[in-house]
Short mmCIF file of C-alpha atoms in Angstrom, two decimals:
data_model
loop_
_atom_site.label_atom_id
_atom_site.label_comp_id
_atom_site.label_asym_id
_atom_site.label_seq_id
_atom_site.Cartn_x
_atom_site.Cartn_y
_atom_site.Cartn_z
CA MET A 1 -21.72 5.81 -17.40
CA THR A 2 -18.74 4.20 -15.35
CA SER A 3 -15.54 5.48 -14.40
CA GLU A 4 -13.81 2.80 -16.83
CA ALA A 5 -16.13 3.55 -19.35
CA ARG A 6 -15.41 7.23 -18.95
CA GLN A 7 -11.44 6.53 -19.27
CA SER A 8 -11.68 4.51 -22.24
CA GLN A 9 -13.45 7.43 -24.17
CA HIS A 10 -10.97 9.91 -22.86
CA ALA A 11 -7.61 8.34 -22.51
CA PRO A 12 -6.26 8.92 -25.95
CA GLU A 13 -7.02 12.94 -25.74
CA LEU A 14 -6.11 13.18 -22.24
CA ARG A 15 -2.92 11.40 -22.94
CA THR A 16 -2.09 13.53 -25.96
CA ALA A 17 -2.74 16.73 -24.10
CA ALA A 18 -0.87 15.80 -21.00
CA ARG A 19 2.09 14.98 -23.00
CA HIS A 20 1.89 18.32 -24.93
CA ILE A 21 1.87 19.97 -21.30
CA GLY A 22 4.92 18.13 -20.40
CA ARG A 23 6.36 19.62 -23.44
CA ARG A 24 5.35 23.00 -22.95
CA ARG A 25 4.12 24.44 -19.72
CA PHE A 26 3.72 21.95 -17.13
CA LEU A 27 5.86 23.71 -13.97
CA THR A 28 9.32 22.56 -14.87
CA ALA A 29 9.04 19.12 -16.70
CA THR A 30 10.72 18.82 -19.74
CA GLY A 31 9.33 16.85 -23.27
CA ALA A 32 11.40 14.01 -22.02
CA ALA A 33 10.10 13.86 -18.59
CA ALA A 34 6.64 13.65 -19.51
CA ALA A 35 7.09 11.13 -22.01
CA LEU A 36 9.18 9.01 -19.41
CA ALA A 37 5.78 9.21 -17.23
CA PHE A 38 3.65 7.67 -20.17
CA ALA A 39 6.48 5.22 -21.01
CA VAL A 40 5.87 1.50 -20.62
CA ASN A 41 9.01 -0.48 -21.76
CA LEU A 42 12.76 0.71 -21.86
CA PRO A 43 13.33 2.68 -25.08
CA THR A 44 15.20 0.79 -27.65
CA ALA A 45 17.54 3.53 -28.24
CA GLY A 46 19.13 6.30 -26.01
CA THR A 47 20.37 5.28 -22.37
CA ALA A 48 19.03 1.92 -22.70
CA ALA A 49 21.64 1.26 -25.18
CA ALA A 50 24.36 3.21 -23.78
CA ALA A 51 27.30 2.05 -22.29
CA GLU A 52 27.19 0.21 -18.97
CA LEU A 53 28.73 2.11 -16.21
CA ASP A 54 31.96 0.04 -14.75
CA ALA A 55 30.43 -0.61 -11.25
CA ALA A 56 33.81 -0.54 -9.99
CA ARG A 57 33.78 3.08 -9.99
CA LEU A 58 31.43 3.38 -7.85
CA THR A 59 33.16 5.12 -4.26
CA GLU A 60 29.87 5.44 -2.35
CA ASP A 61 27.49 2.67 -0.92
CA PRO A 62 24.52 2.91 -3.75
CA PHE A 63 22.66 0.73 -1.46
CA THR A 64 21.51 3.33 0.89
CA LEU A 65 17.64 2.97 0.55
CA GLY A 66 17.74 -0.48 1.62
CA VAL A 67 15.79 -3.94 0.33
CA ALA A 68 12.55 -5.11 0.30
CA SER A 69 10.28 -8.47 -1.19
CA GLY A 70 7.15 -8.56 -2.01
CA ASP A 71 3.90 -10.75 -3.33
CA PRO A 72 5.00 -14.05 -2.29
CA ARG A 73 4.03 -17.00 -4.13
CA PRO A 74 4.59 -20.88 -3.65
CA ASP A 75 7.55 -21.05 -6.26
CA SER A 76 8.73 -17.36 -5.97
CA VAL A 77 9.05 -14.23 -4.81
CA LEU A 78 9.83 -10.56 -5.97
CA LEU A 79 12.84 -8.91 -4.90
CA TRP A 80 13.55 -4.99 -4.83
CA THR A 81 16.70 -2.59 -4.38
CA ARG A 82 17.57 0.81 -5.77
CA LEU A 83 20.74 2.17 -6.45
CA ALA A 84 21.12 5.75 -4.91
CA PRO A 85 24.77 6.42 -3.62
CA ALA A 86 23.32 10.21 -3.35
CA PRO A 87 19.66 9.41 -2.60
CA PHE A 88 18.92 13.19 -1.97
CA GLU A 89 19.90 14.39 -5.51
CA ALA A 90 17.92 13.83 -9.07
CA ASP A 91 19.74 11.59 -10.56
CA SER A 92 20.84 9.74 -6.89
CA GLY A 93 24.32 10.36 -7.65
CA LEU A 94 24.45 7.96 -10.84
CA PRO A 95 24.89 8.93 -14.41
CA ALA A 96 22.18 8.08 -17.18
CA GLN A 97 23.81 4.70 -17.69
CA ARG A 98 22.73 1.07 -17.07
CA VAL A 99 24.22 -0.96 -13.99
CA THR A 100 24.79 -4.60 -13.63
CA VAL A 101 23.68 -5.82 -10.13
CA HIS A 102 24.37 -9.64 -8.84
CA TRP A 103 21.52 -11.19 -6.82
CA GLU A 104 21.42 -14.26 -4.29
CA VAL A 105 18.97 -16.06 -2.46
CA ALA A 106 19.84 -18.81 0.18
CA TYR A 107 18.43 -20.92 2.54
CA ASP A 108 20.47 -19.79 5.27
CA GLU A 109 21.43 -15.96 6.78
CA ARG A 110 25.10 -16.51 5.70
CA PHE A 111 24.88 -17.67 2.54
CA ARG A 112 26.45 -21.12 2.90
CA ARG A 113 23.50 -22.42 0.88
CA ILE A 114 22.88 -20.88 -2.24
CA ALA A 115 18.81 -21.58 -3.87
CA ARG A 116 19.38 -19.33 -6.76
CA ARG A 117 21.83 -16.66 -8.16
CA GLY A 118 21.80 -14.33 -11.19
CA THR A 119 22.03 -10.67 -12.50
CA ALA A 120 19.79 -7.81 -13.19
CA THR A 121 20.18 -4.57 -14.59
CA ALA A 122 19.26 -1.05 -13.11
CA HIS A 123 18.45 1.27 -15.74
CA PRO A 124 18.26 5.01 -15.63
CA GLU A 125 14.63 4.58 -17.00
CA PHE A 126 13.41 3.17 -13.91
CA HIS A 127 15.54 5.23 -11.84
CA HIS A 128 18.12 2.50 -11.16
CA THR A 129 15.62 0.44 -9.39
CA VAL A 130 15.76 -3.30 -9.61
CA HIS A 131 12.95 -5.95 -9.69
CA VAL A 132 13.78 -9.20 -9.98
CA GLU A 133 11.07 -12.19 -9.78
CA VAL A 134 13.23 -15.02 -8.85
CA GLY A 135 11.38 -18.33 -9.49
CA HIS A 136 11.72 -22.05 -8.62
CA LEU A 137 12.44 -21.76 -4.80
CA GLY A 138 9.93 -24.25 -3.59
CA ALA A 139 6.75 -23.83 -1.72
CA ASP A 140 6.70 -22.34 2.13
CA ARG A 141 10.33 -21.82 2.59
CA VAL A 142 12.07 -18.89 4.75
CA LEU A 143 14.81 -17.31 2.57
CA TYR A 144 17.58 -14.62 2.48
CA TYR A 145 18.56 -12.28 -0.33
CA ARG A 146 21.25 -10.07 -1.13
CA PHE A 147 22.56 -7.81 -3.80
CA ARG A 148 25.90 -6.75 -4.97
CA THR A 149 27.39 -4.12 -7.49
CA GLY A 150 30.93 -3.32 -7.74
CA ARG A 151 32.82 -4.07 -4.19
CA TRP A 152 29.34 -2.85 -2.38
CA ILE A 153 26.83 -5.57 -0.72
CA SER A 154 23.49 -4.68 0.16
CA PRO A 155 22.09 -5.46 3.36
CA THR A 156 20.65 -9.15 4.01
CA GLY A 157 16.59 -9.28 3.57
CA ARG A 158 14.72 -12.29 4.47
CA THR A 159 11.63 -13.40 2.62
CA ARG A 160 9.55 -16.26 2.25
CA THR A 161 7.33 -18.38 -0.18
CA ALA A 162 3.65 -18.98 -0.07
CA PRO A 163 2.64 -22.74 0.72
CA GLU A 164 1.19 -24.85 -2.43
CA PRO A 165 -1.92 -24.01 -3.41
CA GLY A 166 -3.63 -27.52 -2.37
CA ALA A 167 -1.78 -27.17 1.26
CA ARG A 168 -3.42 -26.96 4.41
CA PRO A 169 -1.14 -24.75 6.95
CA ARG A 170 -2.00 -24.67 10.26
CA SER A 171 -1.74 -21.06 10.96
CA LEU A 172 -0.30 -17.61 9.28
CA THR A 173 0.29 -14.37 10.64
CA LEU A 174 0.14 -11.25 9.02
CA ALA A 175 0.73 -7.34 10.12
CA ALA A 176 -1.61 -4.71 8.54
CA VAL A 177 0.07 -1.08 8.12
CA SER A 178 -0.73 2.28 6.87
CA CYS A 179 -0.19 6.16 6.46
CA GLN A 180 2.95 6.82 7.43
CA ALA A 181 3.47 10.53 7.11
CA TYR A 182 6.99 11.30 7.63
CA HIS A 183 6.54 14.84 8.83
CA ASP A 184 4.27 13.53 11.61
CA GLY A 185 6.87 11.72 13.62
CA TYR A 186 9.01 8.75 13.45
CA PHE A 187 8.53 5.11 11.97
CA THR A 188 9.29 3.71 15.42
CA PRO A 189 6.20 1.15 14.97
CA TYR A 190 8.47 -0.33 11.96
CA ALA A 191 11.07 -0.97 14.21
CA HIS A 192 8.93 -3.53 16.50
CA LEU A 193 7.27 -4.85 13.58
CA ALA A 194 10.72 -5.77 11.97
CA ALA A 195 11.60 -7.61 15.11
CA ASP A 196 8.11 -9.58 15.27
CA ASP A 197 7.45 -12.88 13.86
CA VAL A 198 4.92 -12.35 11.08
CA ASP A 199 4.93 -14.23 7.31
CA VAL A 200 3.79 -11.09 5.49
CA VAL A 201 3.11 -7.76 5.63
CA PHE A 202 -0.01 -5.84 4.06
CA HIS A 203 0.44 -2.27 3.50
CA LEU A 204 -2.72 -0.78 2.82
CA GLY A 205 -2.13 2.74 1.36
CA ASP A 206 -0.68 6.17 2.03
CA TYR A 207 2.99 5.05 1.89
CA LEU A 208 4.11 8.61 1.54
CA TYR A 209 2.44 12.01 1.46
CA GLU A 210 2.48 14.60 -1.11
CA TYR A 211 2.85 17.65 1.36
CA ALA A 212 5.99 19.70 2.16
CA VAL A 213 8.56 18.48 4.48
CA ASN A 214 10.36 21.20 5.99
CA SER A 215 13.95 21.18 6.99
CA ALA A 216 13.35 19.76 10.36
CA GLY A 217 11.72 16.95 9.25
CA GLY A 218 8.32 18.45 10.61
CA ALA A 219 7.18 17.19 13.86
CA ARG A 220 10.37 15.06 14.07
CA ASN A 221 12.27 18.35 14.94
CA TYR A 222 15.61 17.32 13.61
CA THR A 223 18.53 19.15 15.24
CA ASP A 224 21.11 16.77 14.00
CA ARG A 225 20.87 17.22 10.20
CA THR A 226 18.54 19.92 7.64
CA LEU A 227 17.15 18.17 5.04
CA PRO A 228 17.29 19.83 1.73
CA ALA A 229 14.81 22.58 0.27
CA LEU A 230 13.72 20.20 -2.27
CA PHE A 231 11.39 18.56 0.02
CA ASP A 232 9.75 21.54 1.02
CA ARG A 233 7.07 21.70 -1.60
CA GLU A 234 4.17 19.44 -2.48
CA THR A 235 4.94 16.61 -4.86
CA VAL A 236 3.88 17.11 -8.62
CA THR A 237 6.11 16.15 -10.87
CA LEU A 238 8.01 12.53 -11.45
CA GLU A 239 11.35 13.98 -10.17
CA ASP A 240 9.33 15.02 -7.04
CA TYR A 241 7.56 12.08 -6.25
CA ARG A 242 11.01 9.96 -6.92
CA LEU A 243 12.80 11.90 -4.08
CA ARG A 244 9.81 11.86 -1.80
CA TYR A 245 10.29 8.07 -1.58
CA ALA A 246 14.04 8.51 -1.31
CA LEU A 247 13.66 10.74 1.82
CA TYR A 248 10.84 7.83 3.40
CA ARG A 249 13.63 5.11 2.51
CA THR A 250 16.20 7.01 4.34
CA ASP A 251 14.00 6.05 7.66
CA PRO A 252 16.07 3.26 9.01
CA ASP A 253 12.82 1.41 10.92
CA LEU A 254 11.22 1.48 7.53
CA ARG A 255 14.06 -0.29 5.86
CA ALA A 256 14.38 -2.68 8.84
CA ALA A 257 10.91 -3.81 8.47
CA HIS A 258 10.93 -4.21 4.64
CA ALA A 259 14.38 -6.52 5.01
CA ALA A 260 12.71 -8.40 7.66
CA HIS A 261 9.30 -9.33 5.90
CA PRO A 262 7.84 -9.56 2.45
CA PHE A 263 5.17 -6.73 1.60
CA VAL A 264 2.01 -6.83 -0.18
CA VAL A 265 1.44 -3.21 -1.20
CA THR A 266 -1.44 -1.25 -2.13
CA TRP A 267 -1.99 2.43 -2.58
CA ASP A 268 -4.82 4.95 -1.22
CA ASP A 269 -4.88 8.88 -2.20
CA HIS A 270 -1.64 10.46 -0.91
CA GLU A 271 0.74 8.24 -2.85
CA THR A 272 -0.63 10.66 -5.53
CA GLU A 273 -3.01 13.43 -4.13
CA ASN A 274 -5.43 13.52 -1.13
CA ASN A 275 -9.15 12.29 -1.91
CA TYR A 276 -8.48 12.14 -5.47
CA ALA A 277 -11.20 9.86 -7.41
CA ASP A 278 -10.37 8.46 -10.61
CA ASP A 279 -9.23 11.15 -13.19
CA ILE A 280 -10.68 14.20 -10.61
CA PRO A 281 -8.37 15.73 -8.57
CA GLU A 282 -8.91 17.32 -5.42
CA ASN A 283 -8.19 20.49 -6.70
CA SER A 284 -9.65 22.61 -9.75
CA VAL A 285 -6.73 22.11 -12.24
CA PRO A 286 -7.38 20.69 -15.87
CA PRO A 287 -7.76 17.26 -16.27
CA GLU A 288 -4.69 16.48 -18.62
CA GLU A 289 -2.92 18.13 -16.37
CA PHE A 290 -3.82 15.72 -13.21
CA LEU A 291 -3.55 13.12 -15.53
CA LEU A 292 0.37 13.41 -16.02
CA ARG A 293 0.65 13.93 -12.31
CA ARG A 294 -0.94 10.82 -12.00
CA ALA A 295 0.98 9.15 -14.55
CA SER A 296 4.13 10.43 -12.75
CA ALA A 297 3.15 9.20 -9.12
CA TYR A 298 2.08 5.74 -10.44
CA ARG A 299 5.53 5.52 -12.18
CA ALA A 300 7.34 6.16 -9.19
CA TYR A 301 5.22 4.00 -6.89
CA TRP A 302 5.94 0.93 -9.18
CA GLU A 303 9.75 1.96 -9.27
CA ASN A 304 9.91 1.90 -5.41
CA GLN A 305 7.94 -0.83 -4.55
CA PRO A 306 8.26 -4.69 -4.48
CA LEU A 307 5.99 -5.10 -7.46
CA ARG A 308 5.98 -7.86 -10.51
CA ARG A 309 5.86 -7.14 -13.79
CA PRO A 310 2.26 -6.92 -14.30
CA GLN A 311 2.03 -4.09 -12.16
CA LEU A 312 4.40 -1.89 -14.37
CA PRO A 313 1.71 1.14 -15.09
CA ASP A 314 1.12 2.28 -18.58
CA GLY A 315 1.10 5.97 -18.25
CA PRO A 316 -1.93 6.74 -16.16
CA ASP A 317 -2.99 3.48 -15.26
CA MET A 318 -2.05 0.61 -13.53
CA ARG A 319 -3.36 -2.60 -12.47
CA LEU A 320 -2.84 -2.59 -8.81
CA TYR A 321 -5.51 -5.14 -7.71
CA ARG A 322 -4.49 -8.86 -7.54
CA ARG A 323 -5.00 -12.09 -6.01
CA LEU A 324 -2.51 -14.22 -3.58
CA GLN A 325 -3.11 -17.67 -1.89
CA TRP A 326 -1.68 -19.19 1.11
CA GLY A 327 -2.75 -22.63 0.41
CA ARG A 328 -6.16 -23.55 1.38
CA LEU A 329 -5.97 -21.35 4.44
CA ALA A 330 -6.40 -17.71 3.12
CA GLN A 331 -7.00 -15.99 -0.05
CA PHE A 332 -6.38 -12.58 -0.17
CA ASP A 333 -7.99 -10.03 -2.80
CA VAL A 334 -6.13 -6.99 -2.55
CA LEU A 335 -8.24 -3.93 -3.49
CA ASP A 336 -7.48 -0.54 -5.47
CA THR A 337 -10.60 1.64 -4.15
CA ARG A 338 -8.87 4.73 -5.56
CA GLN A 339 -8.12 4.53 -9.36
CA TYR A 340 -11.48 3.58 -10.23
CA ARG A 341 -14.00 5.17 -8.00
CA SER A 342 -16.72 7.42 -8.85
CA ASP A 343 -16.23 10.97 -7.56
CA GLN A 344 -16.98 11.88 -3.86
CA ALA A 345 -20.93 12.22 -3.43
CA TYR A 346 -22.10 15.97 -2.06
CA GLY A 347 -18.72 17.67 -2.05
CA ASP A 348 -16.38 14.72 -0.36
CA GLY A 349 -15.98 15.12 3.85
CA ALA A 350 -18.46 14.29 6.47
CA ARG A 351 -22.14 14.75 4.87
CA LEU A 352 -25.80 13.70 5.45
CA PRO A 353 -26.75 10.81 3.42
CA GLY A 354 -28.80 11.41 0.59
CA PRO A 355 -29.85 9.60 -2.99
CA ASP A 356 -26.51 9.68 -4.27
CA ILE A 357 -24.76 7.26 -1.95
CA ASP A 358 -27.56 4.83 -3.00
CA ASP A 359 -27.30 5.33 -6.78
CA PRO A 360 -26.09 1.95 -8.28
CA SER A 361 -24.29 3.40 -10.94
CA ARG A 362 -21.72 4.52 -9.03
CA THR A 363 -18.97 2.60 -7.46
CA MET A 364 -15.98 2.17 -5.40
CA THR A 365 -14.11 -0.27 -7.37
CA GLY A 366 -15.19 0.13 -11.03
CA ALA A 367 -17.15 -2.80 -12.64
CA SER A 368 -13.83 -5.04 -14.04
CA GLN A 369 -12.95 -5.05 -10.22
CA GLU A 370 -16.00 -5.36 -9.00
CA ARG A 371 -16.44 -8.56 -11.16
CA TRP A 372 -12.98 -9.91 -10.75
CA LEU A 373 -13.76 -10.27 -6.55
CA LEU A 374 -16.84 -11.64 -7.03
CA ASP A 375 -15.81 -14.20 -9.53
CA GLY A 376 -12.58 -14.70 -7.29
CA TRP A 377 -14.83 -15.81 -4.12
CA ARG A 378 -17.35 -17.93 -6.09
CA SER A 379 -13.99 -20.18 -7.15
CA SER A 380 -12.39 -19.43 -3.52
CA ARG A 381 -11.69 -22.89 -1.69
CA ALA A 382 -10.02 -20.82 1.21
CA LEU A 383 -10.86 -21.43 5.08
CA TRP A 384 -10.52 -17.31 5.30
CA ASN A 385 -11.43 -14.92 2.56
CA VAL A 386 -9.52 -11.63 3.44
CA VAL A 387 -9.81 -8.34 1.46
CA PRO A 388 -6.85 -5.78 1.82
CA GLN A 389 -8.17 -2.56 0.97
CA GLN A 390 -8.26 1.11 1.92
CA VAL A 391 -11.07 3.20 3.16
CA VAL A 392 -13.45 2.33 6.00
CA PHE A 393 -16.12 -0.43 4.70
CA SER A 394 -18.43 -0.77 7.69
CA GLN A 395 -20.88 2.02 8.62
CA ARG A 396 -19.44 4.47 10.70
CA LYS A 397 -21.96 7.23 11.62
CA PHE A 398 -20.36 10.36 13.15
CA ASP A 399 -23.38 11.29 15.47
CA LEU A 400 -26.16 10.39 17.67
CA ALA A 401 -28.53 12.33 15.78
CA THR A 402 -30.59 10.64 12.97
CA PRO A 403 -29.82 11.07 10.35
CA SER A 404 -26.20 10.83 10.88
CA ARG A 405 -23.39 12.24 9.05
CA LEU A 406 -21.19 9.62 7.09
CA SER A 407 -18.06 9.65 5.57
CA MET A 408 -18.35 10.53 1.44
CA ASP A 409 -14.53 9.16 1.17
CA ALA A 410 -15.44 5.66 2.52
CA TRP A 411 -17.66 2.74 1.59
CA ASP A 412 -20.73 4.71 3.49
CA GLY A 413 -20.22 7.22 0.58
CA TYR A 414 -20.88 4.15 -1.95
CA ARG A 415 -23.49 2.08 -0.05
CA ALA A 416 -24.81 0.33 -3.71
CA SER A 417 -21.31 -0.52 -4.44
CA ARG A 418 -20.77 -1.97 -0.68
CA ARG A 419 -24.29 -4.04 -0.86
CA ARG A 420 -23.46 -5.56 -3.95
CA LEU A 421 -20.13 -7.09 -2.20
CA LEU A 422 -21.93 -8.16 0.67
CA ASP A 423 -24.76 -9.94 -1.40
CA GLY A 424 -21.75 -11.47 -3.70
CA ALA A 425 -20.18 -12.53 -0.57
CA LYS A 426 -23.49 -14.29 0.62
CA ALA A 427 -23.98 -15.61 -2.73
CA ALA A 428 -20.81 -17.19 -2.96
CA GLY A 429 -21.26 -18.79 0.44
CA ILE A 430 -18.24 -17.13 2.00
CA GLU A 431 -18.03 -17.93 5.92
CA ASN A 432 -15.02 -15.89 7.08
CA LEU A 433 -15.07 -13.08 5.37
CA MET A 434 -12.34 -10.43 6.89
CA VAL A 435 -11.39 -7.07 5.52
CA LEU A 436 -8.26 -5.13 6.51
CA THR A 437 -8.65 -1.50 6.36
CA GLY A 438 -5.97 1.60 6.51
CA ASP A 439 -6.48 5.43 6.06
CA VAL A 440 -8.31 6.94 9.13
CA HIS A 441 -5.15 6.92 11.65
CA VAL A 442 -7.17 5.10 14.35
CA GLY A 443 -7.50 1.38 15.09
CA TYR A 444 -11.07 0.05 15.02
CA ALA A 445 -12.80 -3.15 15.32
CA PHE A 446 -15.89 -3.80 13.10
CA ASP A 447 -18.34 -6.71 13.05
CA ILE A 448 -19.67 -6.30 9.30
CA LYS A 449 -23.38 -6.51 9.46
CA ASP A 450 -25.82 -7.72 6.94
CA ASP A 451 -27.97 -4.48 7.64
CA PHE A 452 -25.91 -1.97 9.56
CA ASP A 453 -29.31 -0.21 10.70
CA ASP A 454 -30.13 -3.34 12.49
CA PRO A 455 -28.07 -4.22 15.48
CA ASP A 456 -29.75 -7.81 15.35
CA SER A 457 -28.73 -8.40 11.58
CA ARG A 458 -26.53 -11.29 10.80
CA THR A 459 -22.96 -10.92 11.10
CA VAL A 460 -21.23 -11.73 7.86
CA GLY A 461 -17.56 -10.83 8.67
CA THR A 462 -15.16 -8.54 10.19
CA GLU A 463 -13.24 -5.47 9.54
CA ILE A 464 -9.60 -4.88 11.17
CA VAL A 465 -8.88 -1.42 10.74
CA ALA A 466 -5.13 -0.84 11.17
CA THR A 467 -4.10 2.64 12.54
CA SER A 468 -1.14 4.67 11.41
CA ILE A 469 2.45 4.32 11.57
CA ALA A 470 3.02 8.03 12.10
CA SER A 471 0.24 10.06 10.36
CA GLY A 472 -1.78 12.21 12.86
CA LYS A 473 1.54 12.40 15.39
CA ASP A 474 1.19 11.15 18.67
CA GLY A 475 -2.68 10.43 19.01
CA THR A 476 -4.19 9.42 22.03
CA GLU A 477 -5.94 6.25 23.62
CA LYS A 478 -9.42 7.77 24.01
CA PRO A 479 -10.24 10.26 21.21
CA ALA A 480 -13.02 12.81 22.14
CA ASN A 481 -15.38 11.49 19.72
CA ARG A 482 -14.80 7.84 20.80
CA ASP A 483 -17.69 7.48 23.02
CA THR A 484 -20.25 8.85 20.73
CA TYR A 485 -18.75 6.50 17.74
CA LEU A 486 -19.02 3.77 20.12
CA ALA A 487 -22.42 4.63 20.87
CA ALA A 488 -23.93 5.66 17.44
CA ASN A 489 -21.95 2.05 15.94
CA PRO A 490 -22.72 -0.87 18.30
CA HIS A 491 -20.92 -2.97 15.61
CA LEU A 492 -17.90 -1.20 16.37
CA ARG A 493 -16.32 -3.50 19.06
CA PHE A 494 -12.74 -1.10 19.57
CA TYR A 495 -11.79 2.12 19.03
CA ASP A 496 -8.00 3.39 19.58
CA GLY A 497 -6.13 6.51 18.42
CA ARG A 498 -2.76 5.93 18.98
CA ARG A 499 -0.22 4.89 16.43
CA GLY A 500 1.15 0.98 15.69
CA TYR A 501 -0.22 -1.54 13.77
CA VAL A 502 -1.92 -4.64 13.71
CA THR A 503 -1.10 -8.37 13.90
CA VAL A 504 -3.52 -10.93 12.52
CA GLU A 505 -3.00 -14.84 13.06
CA LEU A 506 -5.44 -17.06 10.84
CA GLY A 507 -5.92 -20.51 12.25
CA ARG A 508 -7.96 -23.24 11.30
CA GLU A 509 -10.14 -23.08 14.21
CA ALA A 510 -10.09 -19.23 14.62
CA ALA A 511 -8.75 -15.97 13.61
CA ARG A 512 -6.83 -13.50 16.19
CA ALA A 513 -6.25 -9.76 15.75
CA ASP A 514 -3.77 -7.74 18.34
CA PHE A 515 -3.50 -3.96 18.42
CA ARG A 516 -0.30 -3.01 18.66
CA THR A 517 0.35 0.46 19.78
CA VAL A 518 3.66 3.26 20.77
CA PRO A 519 2.61 6.25 23.11
CA TYR A 520 4.49 8.46 21.10
CA VAL A 521 6.16 8.90 17.41
CA THR A 522 7.11 12.62 17.60
CA ARG A 523 10.33 11.37 19.61
CA PRO A 524 12.23 8.11 18.88
CA GLY A 525 12.13 5.11 20.96
CA ALA A 526 9.05 4.46 21.97
CA PRO A 527 7.97 0.97 23.45
CA ILE A 528 5.18 -0.90 22.33
CA ALA A 529 2.37 -2.75 23.97
CA THR A 530 -0.74 -4.89 23.00
CA ALA A 531 -3.64 -2.26 23.50
CA ALA A 532 -6.56 -5.12 22.73
CA SER A 533 -6.77 -8.48 21.33
CA PHE A 534 -10.21 -9.84 19.56
CA VAL A 535 -10.76 -13.49 18.19
CA THR A 536 -13.28 -14.70 15.75
CA ALA A 537 -14.35 -18.30 15.51
CA ALA A 538 -14.09 -20.00 12.03
CA GLY A 539 -17.63 -19.99 10.98
CA GLU A 540 -19.06 -18.19 13.23
CA PRO A 541 -18.42 -14.47 12.30
CA GLY A 542 -18.37 -11.84 15.03
CA LEU A 543 -15.41 -10.56 17.26
CA GLU A 544 -14.87 -11.69 20.80
CA PRO A 545 -11.90 -9.95 23.19
CA ALA A 546 -9.62 -12.65 23.46
#
């Protein structure tokens, strides 16, 4: 039985049980908090109908968490902010009242040529977050935006729209980022990314971590501040997740990157809990208890990311996979490899392969998402078909022995699922397949092979793995297992263990990937350099040093 079939059968019972836990005994959550985690729309009575807060009464800056934009389309973009004059308090320093927020979009940074303006309501049910879908902006435009409430004006953000569907732009430059454990170091790579000339940033998961952050900020080892004790516990409740996003967004480098570029986001596991699979938690807790945790995590994720209305969660379910176009140059099929997957085989971790990983009934994506992806490839008119997703797609042997251990959490643990995608790409005639990956806290460059066990088999695409922003602390250029991995995996063309990000320029003739790394993140101010560059020619899959 597929994951989705199980979900349709057990969802009503689990939802009822999860609400019951919220009312009766789930940690300190109240019945109202449990109901809120499962809510979809604003209530028709209560706080949503309460009197509006007079914004003139705001005596502290409400824009402490910055601004963001996301999911650029040819005629529209999503703008985001959250009002939080006291971000480390559960209510963010605001009463449970509506707040009117004014927004402006302009063609110039000084807002002399206004493109659109309007108002939005920051509702307490959504933690005073604002999601504004601004349309009628014109295709392929660089734009500037800001918010205002009372006498307070937000920082200025820079964003852009995508080209028209039939346009043939000469190039697009994207950045890929992932894995930003606050307690492992400073977000210095984001400071450099904010200054880079890129069109869009793809965040590939682990935007936050559920683990406790001590008063010194972990490896940041603060001496100029003391973080509240409320962060020194694992995130479980809706309040926990909301406060953790507030902590992360107080980082100035993360705010700068969001203000500089539109983001396209997808999650991995730590936004909820390490290595969960569908409704199966890492730890042995009742499924209804984990379902309430998942609903809380998903709601907080939507509240704190620049996501459009179709991504609004319905309790513990959220349609995050989606498609964006960049004219005829690129199609981006953003995947969710966490919410619908089968449980990891053989207890997870690094294991020797067995028959379960080739079981066609097991899935990484769920049946519906898989069909959506394959149908999208069949109808694609783009030169480059790019798949931003979470875990390593290519085969990655850990040992020189035969058989070698493989990761049960990555696509190696779901080989039948991977085979269906590779066969689907072949059947659709996809010539320029590129997979963007996060998760593993290192930078990799792979040739995707039709048969990974045959080095001479056809190369069918490329995989670019972005290292972490901070997770894993400083890292090292040559990890201890580097030589083993390169020898065991001939299709692995590059391996670097430092922090940073990747930029990819997609052009009409070729794509170029630049691996950008910093030497340390456990103290601020690290410089950045390009560790390696690779190109792949259009119509000729395979990476070559630039």
